[in-house]
Amino acid sequence: MERLIYEGNDLAAQANKLEVEAHDSYNVDKYKEAQEKYAQAAEKYHKAMGQIDSEEVKSMLRERVSEAIRRAEKIKSWLEQNEKKLKTKERHDKRSNGSSKKASAKKTSSAEPSATSEKEAAALDANGLQKSQDGEEQKDGATAADQPGERENKKVEDPEKEKYRKALASAIVQEKPNVKWDDVAGLEGAKSALKEAVILPIKFPELFTGKREPWRGILLYGPPGTGKSFLAKAVATEADSQFFSVSSADLISKWQGESEKLVRELFKMARENKPSIIFIDEIDSLASSRSDQESESARRVKTEFLIQMQGVGNDSGGVLVLGATNIPWGLDSAIRRRFEKRVYIPLPDERARGRMFEVHLGPTLHSLTSQDFIELGKKSDGYSGSDINNVVRDAIMQPVRTLQNAQFFTAEMVTDEKTGEQVEKWKPCSPGEPNAVQKTLHDVPSGRLVVPGITRFDFDKALMSVRPSVSDEDIALHIKFTEDFGQEGN
C-alpha cells in the first residue's frame, strides 16, 4: 500500500494514512485493528468528497471508499468465521506463557526435573500448540494451514501474486532489441526528450540532483505508423535498464477485477527492478476518457493506473512510464496530466522519407542511387513510416511478378556463389532476343534462376499502387492537440 499525496485536503490525507496503517496491521496479523482502520479510512474519504470540487479527484476518492469498505468487510467476515480458532489460540498462548513462567520458577528454586516429561515436552511446540504424530500443529482439530497469520498469507497471496507475474511475463523484453538511435530517421526532438528522460539519468546521475529531476512520464502520440514503438525499442537498446513492453491487451483481462491487479503488479515489478521503463502501447484503450456508459471494472482500472502513476511521481525515481497512442484526445484528462512530457511524432519529412526507403530496402539487390532515394523522398509526401515500408515491400515483389508473367527466358553462364563453379542459369527476356526460349517460371529448374535486382521503375510502380493511410483530418486533429497540450518531436 503506497502513501498518496492529496494536496489541500487534510481529511483525504488522514484517510490515506489510516489505509496505509491498516495495510501494515494486516501484514502483521493484527486483523481486528486492520478492520477498524479500514472502516475509519472509508468514513474520512467519504467526508473528504464533500469538500472537493474536482470531479476527477472525487472519482478517485469514491474508488478508495469502495476499496476500504470491501477490505474492512472481508476482514470482518473472516474474523467472525474464525472467532473460535482465534480464542483457542489465545488460550494456548496464555497457557504457554503460564507454563514457561512456572518452569522458570521451578528451575530457579530447585534442581528437580520438570513435571512435564520429555515425551510430553516434545509434543509441544514453541507456542504451546499440540502437535500430531507427523509434526503438524493442531488447534481444535484445525491444521496449521487453517490458522491466521503468515502461513495463511503465503498459501493464499503468493499463488495469486505468482499468477499475475506469469500473466505479465510475456510482456517483459528479456533481451534488448537491436535498434540504434541512428536507425530512427528524423524525430530529433523526440530522441532528445527520451535521452533527457532515460539515458542521461543513468549515465550521468550527478546531473540530476536537487530540483533537477528527469521526467517520469512521457507520452508519444501521432498518426499510425510514424515510429512510436520503434522509438521505444531504440530506448530499450540504448538504456541499461529493465524494459517492460506492454500492450493494453496484456492488461485488460476478461475476468472482472483482474485488470487493476495486473496494473498494480506491473508497477510493483518495475519498482523492484529499478532503473526500469514501462512502455504501454495503445494506452488509449486502457485509459480513455471517462463516461457514464463505461463499466465499473473499466473505472477501477483507470483509478488504479492513476494511483500507480502518482506513486511513480512521488517515488525516489528510477521508473519511467512511456505511453504511445494514435488518439491522444481520447485519453482521460487526469492520465494525460500524469504524462509530464507529451511529444508529437508527426509524419516523416522529405529527408527522413528518403532515408526510410534506403533503410527498409536494406541489403536487397538493387540498382538505385543516392539521388533516386532523394527523389523518392520528394514523391512520397504524406506517407508514414509504415506506408513507406509497404511501398518498399511492394517494390521488392515487382521482380517476382515479372518472373511469374514471363513467357520467354534466356540462359547464361554465371559463377555459383557456394561452389565457385560456372553453372547455367535462366533469366526472363523479350521474345525477339537471341537464344530466347519459350517457357514459364515453373519450367526453370530449382536453383537455376537469375533473380533480377530492384530498379527505380519498380518503386515508381509501387508508389502508384500503395497510397498513404493517414488522412488530412487525422493530421489536423494531432496538430490541434499539439497546440493545446504537446510539443513537436521533429
Coordinates of C-alpha atoms in Angstrom, one line a residue:
M1 CA 0.0 0.0 0.0
E2 CA 1.5 3.3 -1.1
R3 CA 1.0 6.6 0.6
L4 CA -0.5 9.1 -1.8
I5 CA -0.4 12.9 -1.7
Y6 CA -3.8 14.7 -1.6
E7 CA -2.8 18.3 -1.6
G8 CA -5.0 20.8 0.1
N9 CA -7.3 18.3 1.9
D10 CA -6.4 17.1 5.4
L11 CA -9.3 14.6 5.6
A12 CA -8.2 12.8 2.5
A13 CA -4.6 12.8 3.7
Q14 CA -5.7 11.4 7.1
A15 CA -7.8 8.7 5.4
N16 CA -4.8 7.7 3.2
K17 CA -2.6 7.4 6.3
L18 CA -5.2 5.2 8.0
E19 CA -5.4 3.0 4.9
V20 CA -1.6 2.6 4.9
E21 CA -1.7 1.7 8.7
A22 CA -4.5 -0.8 8.1
H23 CA -2.5 -2.5 5.4
D24 CA 0.6 -2.7 7.8
S25 CA -1.6 -4.1 10.6
Y26 CA -3.0 -6.8 8.3
N27 CA 0.5 -7.8 7.3
V28 CA 1.5 -8.5 10.9
D29 CA -1.7 -10.5 11.6
K30 CA -3.5 -7.7 13.6
Y31 CA -6.7 -8.3 11.8
K32 CA -9.1 -6.6 14.2
E33 CA -7.0 -3.4 14.2
A34 CA -6.8 -3.5 10.4
Q35 CA -10.6 -3.9 10.0
E36 CA -11.2 -0.9 12.3
K37 CA -8.7 1.3 10.4
Y38 CA -10.1 0.4 7.0
A39 CA -13.6 1.4 8.2
Q40 CA -12.2 4.7 9.6
A41 CA -10.4 5.4 6.3
A42 CA -13.6 4.8 4.3
E43 CA -15.5 7.3 6.6
K44 CA -12.8 10.0 6.2
Y45 CA -12.6 9.5 2.4
H46 CA -16.4 9.9 2.2
K47 CA -16.3 13.2 4.2
A48 CA -13.4 14.5 2.1
M49 CA -15.5 14.1 -1.0
G50 CA -17.9 16.7 0.3
Q51 CA -15.0 19.2 0.5
I52 CA -13.7 18.7 -3.0
D53 CA -15.0 20.3 -6.2
S54 CA -12.9 18.4 -8.8
E55 CA -14.9 15.5 -10.3
E56 CA -11.7 13.7 -11.1
V57 CA -10.5 13.7 -7.5
K58 CA -14.0 12.8 -6.3
S59 CA -14.0 9.8 -8.6
M60 CA -10.6 8.7 -7.2
L61 CA -11.9 9.1 -3.6
R62 CA -15.1 7.2 -4.4
E63 CA -12.9 4.3 -5.6
R64 CA -10.9 4.4 -2.3
V65 CA -14.1 4.4 -0.3
S66 CA -15.3 1.3 -2.1
E67 CA -12.0 -0.4 -1.7
A68 CA -11.6 0.4 2.0
I69 CA -15.2 -0.8 2.7
R70 CA -14.6 -4.0 0.7
R71 CA -11.4 -4.8 2.7
A72 CA -13.0 -4.0 6.1
E73 CA -16.0 -6.2 5.4
K74 CA -13.8 -9.0 4.1
I75 CA -11.7 -9.0 7.3
K76 CA -14.8 -8.7 9.5
S77 CA -16.3 -11.8 7.8
W78 CA -13.1 -13.7 8.3
L79 CA -12.9 -12.8 11.9
E80 CA -16.5 -13.9 12.5
Q81 CA -15.8 -17.3 10.8
N82 CA -12.6 -17.9 12.7
E83 CA -13.6 -16.5 16.1
K84 CA -13.4 -19.9 17.8
K85 CA -10.0 -20.6 16.4
L86 CA -8.7 -17.2 17.5
K87 CA -10.0 -17.7 21.0
T88 CA -8.4 -21.2 21.1
K89 CA -5.1 -19.7 20.0
E90 CA -5.4 -17.0 22.7
R91 CA -5.9 -19.7 25.4
H92 CA -2.9 -21.7 24.1
D93 CA -0.8 -18.6 24.2
K94 CA -1.7 -17.8 27.8
R95 CA -1.2 -21.5 28.8
S96 CA 2.2 -21.5 27.1
N97 CA 3.2 -18.3 28.9
G98 CA 2.0 -19.6 32.2
S99 CA 3.8 -22.9 31.7
S100 CA 7.0 -21.1 30.8
K101 CA 6.8 -18.9 34.0
K102 CA 6.2 -22.0 36.2
A103 CA 9.0 -23.9 34.6
S104 CA 11.3 -20.9 35.1
A105 CA 10.3 -20.6 38.7
K106 CA 10.9 -24.3 39.4
K107 CA 14.3 -24.2 37.7
T108 CA 15.3 -21.2 39.9
S109 CA 14.1 -22.7 43.2
S110 CA 15.0 -26.4 42.7
A111 CA 17.3 -28.7 40.6
E112 CA 14.4 -31.2 40.4
P113 CA 13.3 -32.1 36.9
S114 CA 10.2 -30.5 35.4
A115 CA 6.9 -32.2 35.9
T116 CA 6.4 -32.4 32.2
S117 CA 8.0 -35.5 30.8
E118 CA 10.4 -35.3 27.8
K119 CA 7.8 -37.1 25.7
E120 CA 5.2 -34.5 26.6
A121 CA 7.6 -31.6 26.0
A122 CA 8.4 -32.9 22.6
A123 CA 4.7 -32.9 21.7
L124 CA 4.5 -29.1 22.4
D125 CA 5.9 -26.5 20.0
A126 CA 7.3 -23.1 20.9
N127 CA 3.8 -21.7 21.1
G128 CA 2.4 -24.4 23.3
L129 CA 0.4 -26.0 20.5
Q130 CA -0.3 -29.7 20.5
K131 CA 1.4 -31.5 17.6
S132 CA 0.2 -34.6 15.8
Q133 CA 2.5 -37.5 15.2
D134 CA 3.6 -36.2 11.8
G135 CA 4.6 -32.9 13.5
E136 CA 1.7 -30.8 12.1
E137 CA 0.4 -28.2 14.5
Q138 CA -3.3 -28.5 15.5
K139 CA -5.8 -26.3 17.3
D140 CA -9.2 -27.8 18.0
G141 CA -8.8 -30.1 15.0
A142 CA -7.5 -27.4 12.6
T143 CA -4.3 -27.8 10.8
A144 CA -1.6 -25.1 10.7
A145 CA -2.7 -24.1 7.3
D146 CA -6.1 -23.1 8.7
Q147 CA -4.6 -20.6 11.2
P148 CA -4.4 -16.8 10.6
G149 CA -1.1 -15.2 10.1
E150 CA 2.0 -15.5 7.9
R151 CA 1.5 -19.1 6.9
E152 CA -2.0 -18.4 5.6
N153 CA -0.9 -15.3 3.7
K154 CA 1.8 -17.4 2.0
K155 CA -0.7 -20.0 0.9
V156 CA -3.3 -17.6 -0.3
E157 CA -1.4 -14.5 -1.5
D158 CA 1.7 -15.9 -3.1
P159 CA 0.0 -18.1 -5.7
E160 CA -2.2 -15.1 -6.6
K161 CA 0.9 -12.9 -6.9
E162 CA 2.6 -15.6 -9.0
K163 CA -0.4 -15.8 -11.2
Y164 CA -0.2 -12.1 -12.2
R165 CA 3.5 -12.2 -12.6
K166 CA 3.1 -15.1 -15.0
A167 CA 0.5 -13.2 -16.9
L168 CA 2.9 -10.3 -17.3
A169 CA 6.0 -12.5 -18.0
S170 CA 5.4 -12.5 -21.8
A171 CA 5.3 -8.6 -21.7
I172 CA 8.8 -8.3 -20.4
V173 CA 11.5 -7.9 -23.0
Q174 CA 14.3 -10.1 -21.6
E175 CA 16.9 -9.1 -24.2
K176 CA 17.2 -5.5 -25.6
P177 CA 16.1 -5.0 -29.2
N178 CA 18.8 -4.2 -31.6
V179 CA 17.6 -0.7 -32.6
K180 CA 20.1 2.2 -32.5
W181 CA 19.2 5.9 -32.5
D182 CA 20.7 6.2 -36.0
D183 CA 18.1 3.6 -37.2
V184 CA 15.4 6.1 -36.4
A185 CA 15.1 8.6 -39.3
G186 CA 14.4 12.2 -38.2
L187 CA 12.4 12.8 -34.9
E188 CA 15.4 14.6 -33.3
G189 CA 13.1 16.4 -30.8
A190 CA 11.6 13.1 -29.6
K191 CA 15.0 11.4 -29.4
S192 CA 16.3 14.4 -27.4
A193 CA 13.4 14.2 -24.9
L194 CA 14.0 10.4 -24.5
K195 CA 17.7 10.8 -24.0
E196 CA 17.0 13.5 -21.4
A197 CA 14.5 11.3 -19.6
V198 CA 16.2 7.9 -19.8
I199 CA 19.8 7.8 -21.0
L200 CA 21.3 10.8 -19.2
P201 CA 20.0 10.0 -15.7
I202 CA 21.5 6.5 -16.0
K203 CA 24.9 7.5 -17.4
F204 CA 25.2 10.8 -15.5
P205 CA 23.2 10.7 -12.3
E206 CA 25.3 13.6 -11.0
L207 CA 23.4 15.9 -13.4
F208 CA 20.0 15.2 -11.8
T209 CA 20.3 16.3 -8.2
G210 CA 18.2 18.7 -6.1
K211 CA 15.3 20.1 -8.1
R212 CA 16.6 18.9 -11.4
E213 CA 14.8 15.7 -11.9
P214 CA 14.2 13.5 -15.0
W215 CA 10.7 13.2 -16.5
R216 CA 8.7 10.3 -15.0
G217 CA 6.1 10.1 -17.7
I218 CA 6.4 10.6 -21.5
L219 CA 3.5 10.3 -24.0
L220 CA 4.4 9.6 -27.6
Y221 CA 1.4 10.4 -29.9
G222 CA 0.9 10.8 -33.6
P223 CA -0.7 9.2 -36.6
P224 CA -0.4 5.4 -37.0
G225 CA 2.8 4.1 -38.4
T226 CA 5.1 7.1 -37.5
G227 CA 7.6 5.1 -35.4
K228 CA 6.4 5.4 -31.8
S229 CA 7.0 1.8 -31.0
F230 CA 10.3 1.8 -33.0
L231 CA 11.4 4.7 -30.8
A232 CA 10.6 2.7 -27.7
K233 CA 12.8 -0.1 -29.0
A234 CA 15.6 2.3 -29.5
V235 CA 15.3 3.4 -25.9
A236 CA 15.4 -0.2 -24.7
T237 CA 18.6 -0.8 -26.7
E238 CA 20.4 2.3 -25.5
A239 CA 19.3 2.3 -21.9
D240 CA 20.9 -0.2 -19.4
S241 CA 17.6 -0.8 -17.6
Q242 CA 14.8 -3.4 -17.3
F243 CA 12.3 -2.8 -20.2
F244 CA 8.6 -3.7 -19.8
S245 CA 6.9 -3.6 -23.2
V246 CA 3.2 -4.0 -22.7
S247 CA 0.1 -3.5 -24.9
S248 CA -3.2 -2.6 -23.4
A249 CA -4.5 -6.0 -24.3
D250 CA -1.9 -7.6 -21.9
L251 CA -3.5 -5.6 -19.1
I252 CA -7.2 -6.0 -20.0
S253 CA -8.4 -9.2 -18.5
K254 CA -11.7 -11.0 -19.3
W255 CA -12.2 -11.6 -15.5
Q256 CA -13.7 -8.7 -13.7
G257 CA -11.3 -7.3 -11.1
E258 CA -8.2 -8.8 -12.6
S259 CA -7.1 -5.9 -14.8
E260 CA -6.4 -3.5 -11.9
K261 CA -4.4 -6.2 -10.1
L262 CA -2.3 -6.7 -13.2
V263 CA -1.6 -2.9 -13.4
R264 CA -0.7 -2.9 -9.7
E265 CA 1.7 -5.9 -10.2
L266 CA 3.3 -4.3 -13.3
F267 CA 4.3 -1.2 -11.4
K268 CA 5.4 -3.2 -8.4
M269 CA 7.7 -5.3 -10.7
A270 CA 9.1 -2.1 -12.3
R271 CA 9.9 -0.6 -8.9
E272 CA 11.6 -3.8 -7.8
N273 CA 13.8 -3.7 -10.9
K274 CA 14.8 -0.1 -11.0
P275 CA 16.0 1.5 -13.2
S276 CA 13.2 0.4 -15.4
I277 CA 11.0 1.6 -18.3
I278 CA 7.3 0.7 -18.7
F279 CA 6.2 1.1 -22.3
I280 CA 2.4 0.8 -22.8
D281 CA 1.3 0.7 -26.4
E282 CA -2.2 1.9 -27.4
I283 CA -2.6 3.4 -24.0
D284 CA -5.9 5.0 -25.1
S285 CA -7.5 1.5 -24.9
L286 CA -6.6 1.3 -21.2
A287 CA -7.1 5.0 -20.2
S288 CA -9.8 6.5 -22.4
S289 CA -12.0 9.4 -21.2
R290 CA -14.5 8.5 -18.5
S291 CA -18.1 8.3 -19.4
D292 CA -21.4 7.2 -17.8
Q293 CA -21.6 4.2 -20.1
E294 CA -18.3 2.6 -19.1
S295 CA -18.3 -0.4 -16.8
E296 CA -17.3 -0.4 -13.1
S297 CA -14.3 -2.6 -14.0
A298 CA -13.0 -0.1 -16.5
R299 CA -13.3 2.7 -13.9
R300 CA -11.3 0.7 -11.4
V301 CA -8.5 0.1 -14.0
K302 CA -8.3 3.8 -14.6
T303 CA -8.2 4.7 -11.0
E304 CA -5.5 2.1 -10.3
F305 CA -3.5 3.4 -13.1
L306 CA -3.8 7.0 -11.8
I307 CA -2.8 5.8 -8.3
Q308 CA 0.3 4.0 -9.6
M309 CA 1.3 6.8 -11.9
Q310 CA 1.1 9.2 -8.9
G311 CA 3.1 6.7 -6.9
V312 CA 5.8 6.7 -9.6
G313 CA 5.9 10.5 -9.5
N314 CA 6.3 10.6 -5.7
D315 CA 8.9 7.8 -5.6
S316 CA 12.6 8.3 -5.3
G317 CA 12.9 7.7 -9.1
G318 CA 14.2 5.1 -11.4
V319 CA 10.9 4.3 -13.2
L320 CA 9.8 5.9 -16.5
V321 CA 6.4 5.3 -17.9
L322 CA 6.4 5.6 -21.7
G323 CA 3.0 5.6 -23.4
A324 CA 2.1 5.6 -27.1
T325 CA -1.3 6.4 -28.7
N326 CA -2.8 7.3 -32.1
I327 CA -5.7 9.3 -30.5
P328 CA -4.3 11.4 -27.6
W329 CA -7.5 13.4 -27.4
G330 CA -9.3 10.3 -26.3
L331 CA -7.2 9.9 -23.1
D332 CA -8.6 10.6 -19.7
S333 CA -7.6 14.1 -18.7
A334 CA -6.2 13.0 -15.4
I335 CA -3.9 10.4 -17.0
R336 CA -2.9 12.9 -19.7
R337 CA -1.6 15.2 -16.9
R338 CA 0.4 12.3 -15.4
F339 CA 2.5 12.3 -18.6
E340 CA 4.6 15.3 -17.9
K341 CA 6.1 15.3 -21.4
R342 CA 3.8 14.9 -24.4
V343 CA 5.8 14.6 -27.7
Y344 CA 4.2 14.7 -31.1
I345 CA 5.6 12.1 -33.6
P346 CA 4.5 13.5 -36.9
L347 CA 4.7 12.1 -40.4
P348 CA 8.3 12.0 -41.6
D349 CA 9.7 14.9 -43.5
E350 CA 11.2 14.7 -47.0
R351 CA 14.7 13.9 -45.9
A352 CA 13.6 11.2 -43.4
R353 CA 11.4 9.6 -46.0
G354 CA 14.3 9.2 -48.4
R355 CA 16.4 7.7 -45.6
M356 CA 13.5 5.3 -44.8
F357 CA 13.4 4.0 -48.3
E358 CA 17.1 3.2 -48.1
V359 CA 16.8 1.6 -44.6
H360 CA 13.8 -0.6 -45.5
L361 CA 15.4 -1.8 -48.7
G362 CA 18.5 -3.0 -46.8
P363 CA 20.8 -5.5 -48.4
T364 CA 18.3 -6.4 -51.2
L365 CA 20.0 -6.4 -54.6
H366 CA 19.1 -3.1 -56.3
S367 CA 20.3 -0.5 -58.8
L368 CA 19.1 2.7 -57.1
T369 CA 21.5 5.6 -56.5
S370 CA 21.6 8.2 -53.7
Q371 CA 19.8 10.6 -56.0
D372 CA 17.0 8.0 -56.5
F373 CA 16.3 7.9 -52.7
I374 CA 16.2 11.7 -52.5
E375 CA 13.7 11.8 -55.3
L376 CA 11.6 9.0 -53.7
G377 CA 11.5 11.1 -50.6
K378 CA 10.1 14.0 -52.6
K379 CA 7.5 11.9 -54.3
S380 CA 6.1 10.3 -51.1
D381 CA 4.7 13.4 -49.3
G382 CA 2.0 12.3 -46.8
Y383 CA 3.3 8.8 -46.4
S384 CA 4.0 7.5 -42.9
G385 CA 7.0 5.2 -42.0
S386 CA 4.7 2.2 -42.1
D387 CA 3.4 3.3 -45.5
I388 CA 6.9 3.6 -46.9
N389 CA 7.7 0.1 -45.5
N390 CA 4.7 -1.2 -47.5
V391 CA 5.9 0.7 -50.6
V392 CA 9.3 -1.0 -50.3
R393 CA 7.8 -4.4 -49.8
D394 CA 5.6 -3.9 -52.9
A395 CA 8.6 -2.8 -54.9
I396 CA 10.6 -5.8 -53.8
M397 CA 7.8 -8.1 -55.1
Q398 CA 7.8 -6.5 -58.6
P399 CA 10.6 -8.7 -59.9
V400 CA 8.7 -11.8 -58.6
R401 CA 5.6 -10.7 -60.6
T402 CA 7.8 -10.1 -63.7
L403 CA 9.1 -13.7 -63.4
Q404 CA 5.6 -15.1 -63.0
N405 CA 4.4 -13.3 -66.1
A406 CA 7.4 -14.1 -68.2
Q407 CA 6.9 -16.3 -71.3
F408 CA 10.5 -16.3 -72.6
F409 CA 13.8 -17.0 -70.9
T410 CA 17.4 -17.0 -72.0
A411 CA 20.3 -19.0 -70.5
E412 CA 23.6 -17.5 -69.3
M413 CA 26.7 -18.9 -67.5
V414 CA 27.2 -17.5 -64.1
T415 CA 29.5 -18.3 -61.1
D416 CA 27.8 -20.2 -58.4
E417 CA 28.3 -18.4 -55.0
K418 CA 28.6 -21.6 -53.0
T419 CA 30.8 -23.8 -55.2
G420 CA 32.6 -21.1 -57.4
E421 CA 31.8 -23.2 -60.5
Q422 CA 30.3 -21.9 -63.7
V423 CA 26.6 -23.0 -64.0
E424 CA 23.8 -22.3 -66.4
K425 CA 21.0 -20.1 -65.1
W426 CA 17.9 -18.6 -66.7
K427 CA 16.6 -15.0 -66.7
P428 CA 13.4 -13.6 -68.3
C429 CA 13.8 -11.9 -71.7
S430 CA 11.7 -10.5 -74.6
P431 CA 10.6 -12.8 -77.4
G432 CA 12.9 -11.2 -80.0
E433 CA 16.1 -11.6 -78.0
P434 CA 18.6 -14.0 -79.5
N435 CA 18.6 -17.5 -77.9
A436 CA 15.2 -16.8 -76.3
V437 CA 13.4 -20.0 -75.2
Q438 CA 9.7 -20.1 -74.7
K439 CA 9.0 -21.4 -71.2
T440 CA 7.4 -20.3 -67.9
L441 CA 8.9 -19.8 -64.5
H442 CA 7.8 -23.3 -63.4
D443 CA 9.8 -24.8 -66.2
V444 CA 13.0 -23.4 -64.8
P445 CA 14.9 -26.0 -62.6
S446 CA 15.2 -25.1 -58.9
G447 CA 18.3 -23.2 -58.1
R448 CA 18.9 -22.2 -61.8
L449 CA 17.1 -18.9 -61.8
V450 CA 18.7 -15.4 -62.1
V451 CA 16.9 -13.2 -59.6
P452 CA 16.5 -9.7 -61.0
G453 CA 17.5 -6.7 -58.9
I454 CA 15.2 -3.9 -57.8
T455 CA 15.0 -0.9 -60.1
R456 CA 13.8 2.7 -59.7
F457 CA 10.9 1.7 -62.1
D458 CA 9.8 -0.9 -59.5
F459 CA 9.5 1.9 -56.9
D460 CA 7.6 4.2 -59.2
K461 CA 5.0 1.4 -59.9
A462 CA 4.8 0.6 -56.1
L463 CA 4.1 4.3 -55.3
M464 CA 1.2 4.3 -57.8
S465 CA -0.4 1.3 -56.1
V466 CA 0.3 1.9 -52.4
R467 CA -1.4 5.0 -51.1
P468 CA -1.0 6.9 -47.8
S469 CA -3.0 5.6 -44.9
V470 CA -3.2 8.9 -42.9
S471 CA -5.9 11.4 -43.8
D472 CA -5.6 15.2 -43.6
E473 CA -8.3 15.2 -40.9
D474 CA -6.2 13.0 -38.7
I475 CA -3.2 15.3 -39.1
A476 CA -5.3 18.3 -38.3
L477 CA -6.5 16.7 -35.0
H478 CA -3.0 15.9 -34.0
I479 CA -1.8 19.4 -34.8
K480 CA -4.7 20.9 -32.7
F481 CA -3.8 18.6 -29.8
T482 CA -0.1 19.6 -30.0
E483 CA -1.1 23.3 -29.9
D484 CA -3.1 22.7 -26.8
F485 CA -1.1 20.1 -24.8
G486 CA 2.0 18.9 -26.6
Q487 CA 5.4 19.6 -28.2
E488 CA 6.9 18.9 -31.6
G489 CA 9.0 15.7 -31.9
N490 CA 10.7 16.7 -35.2

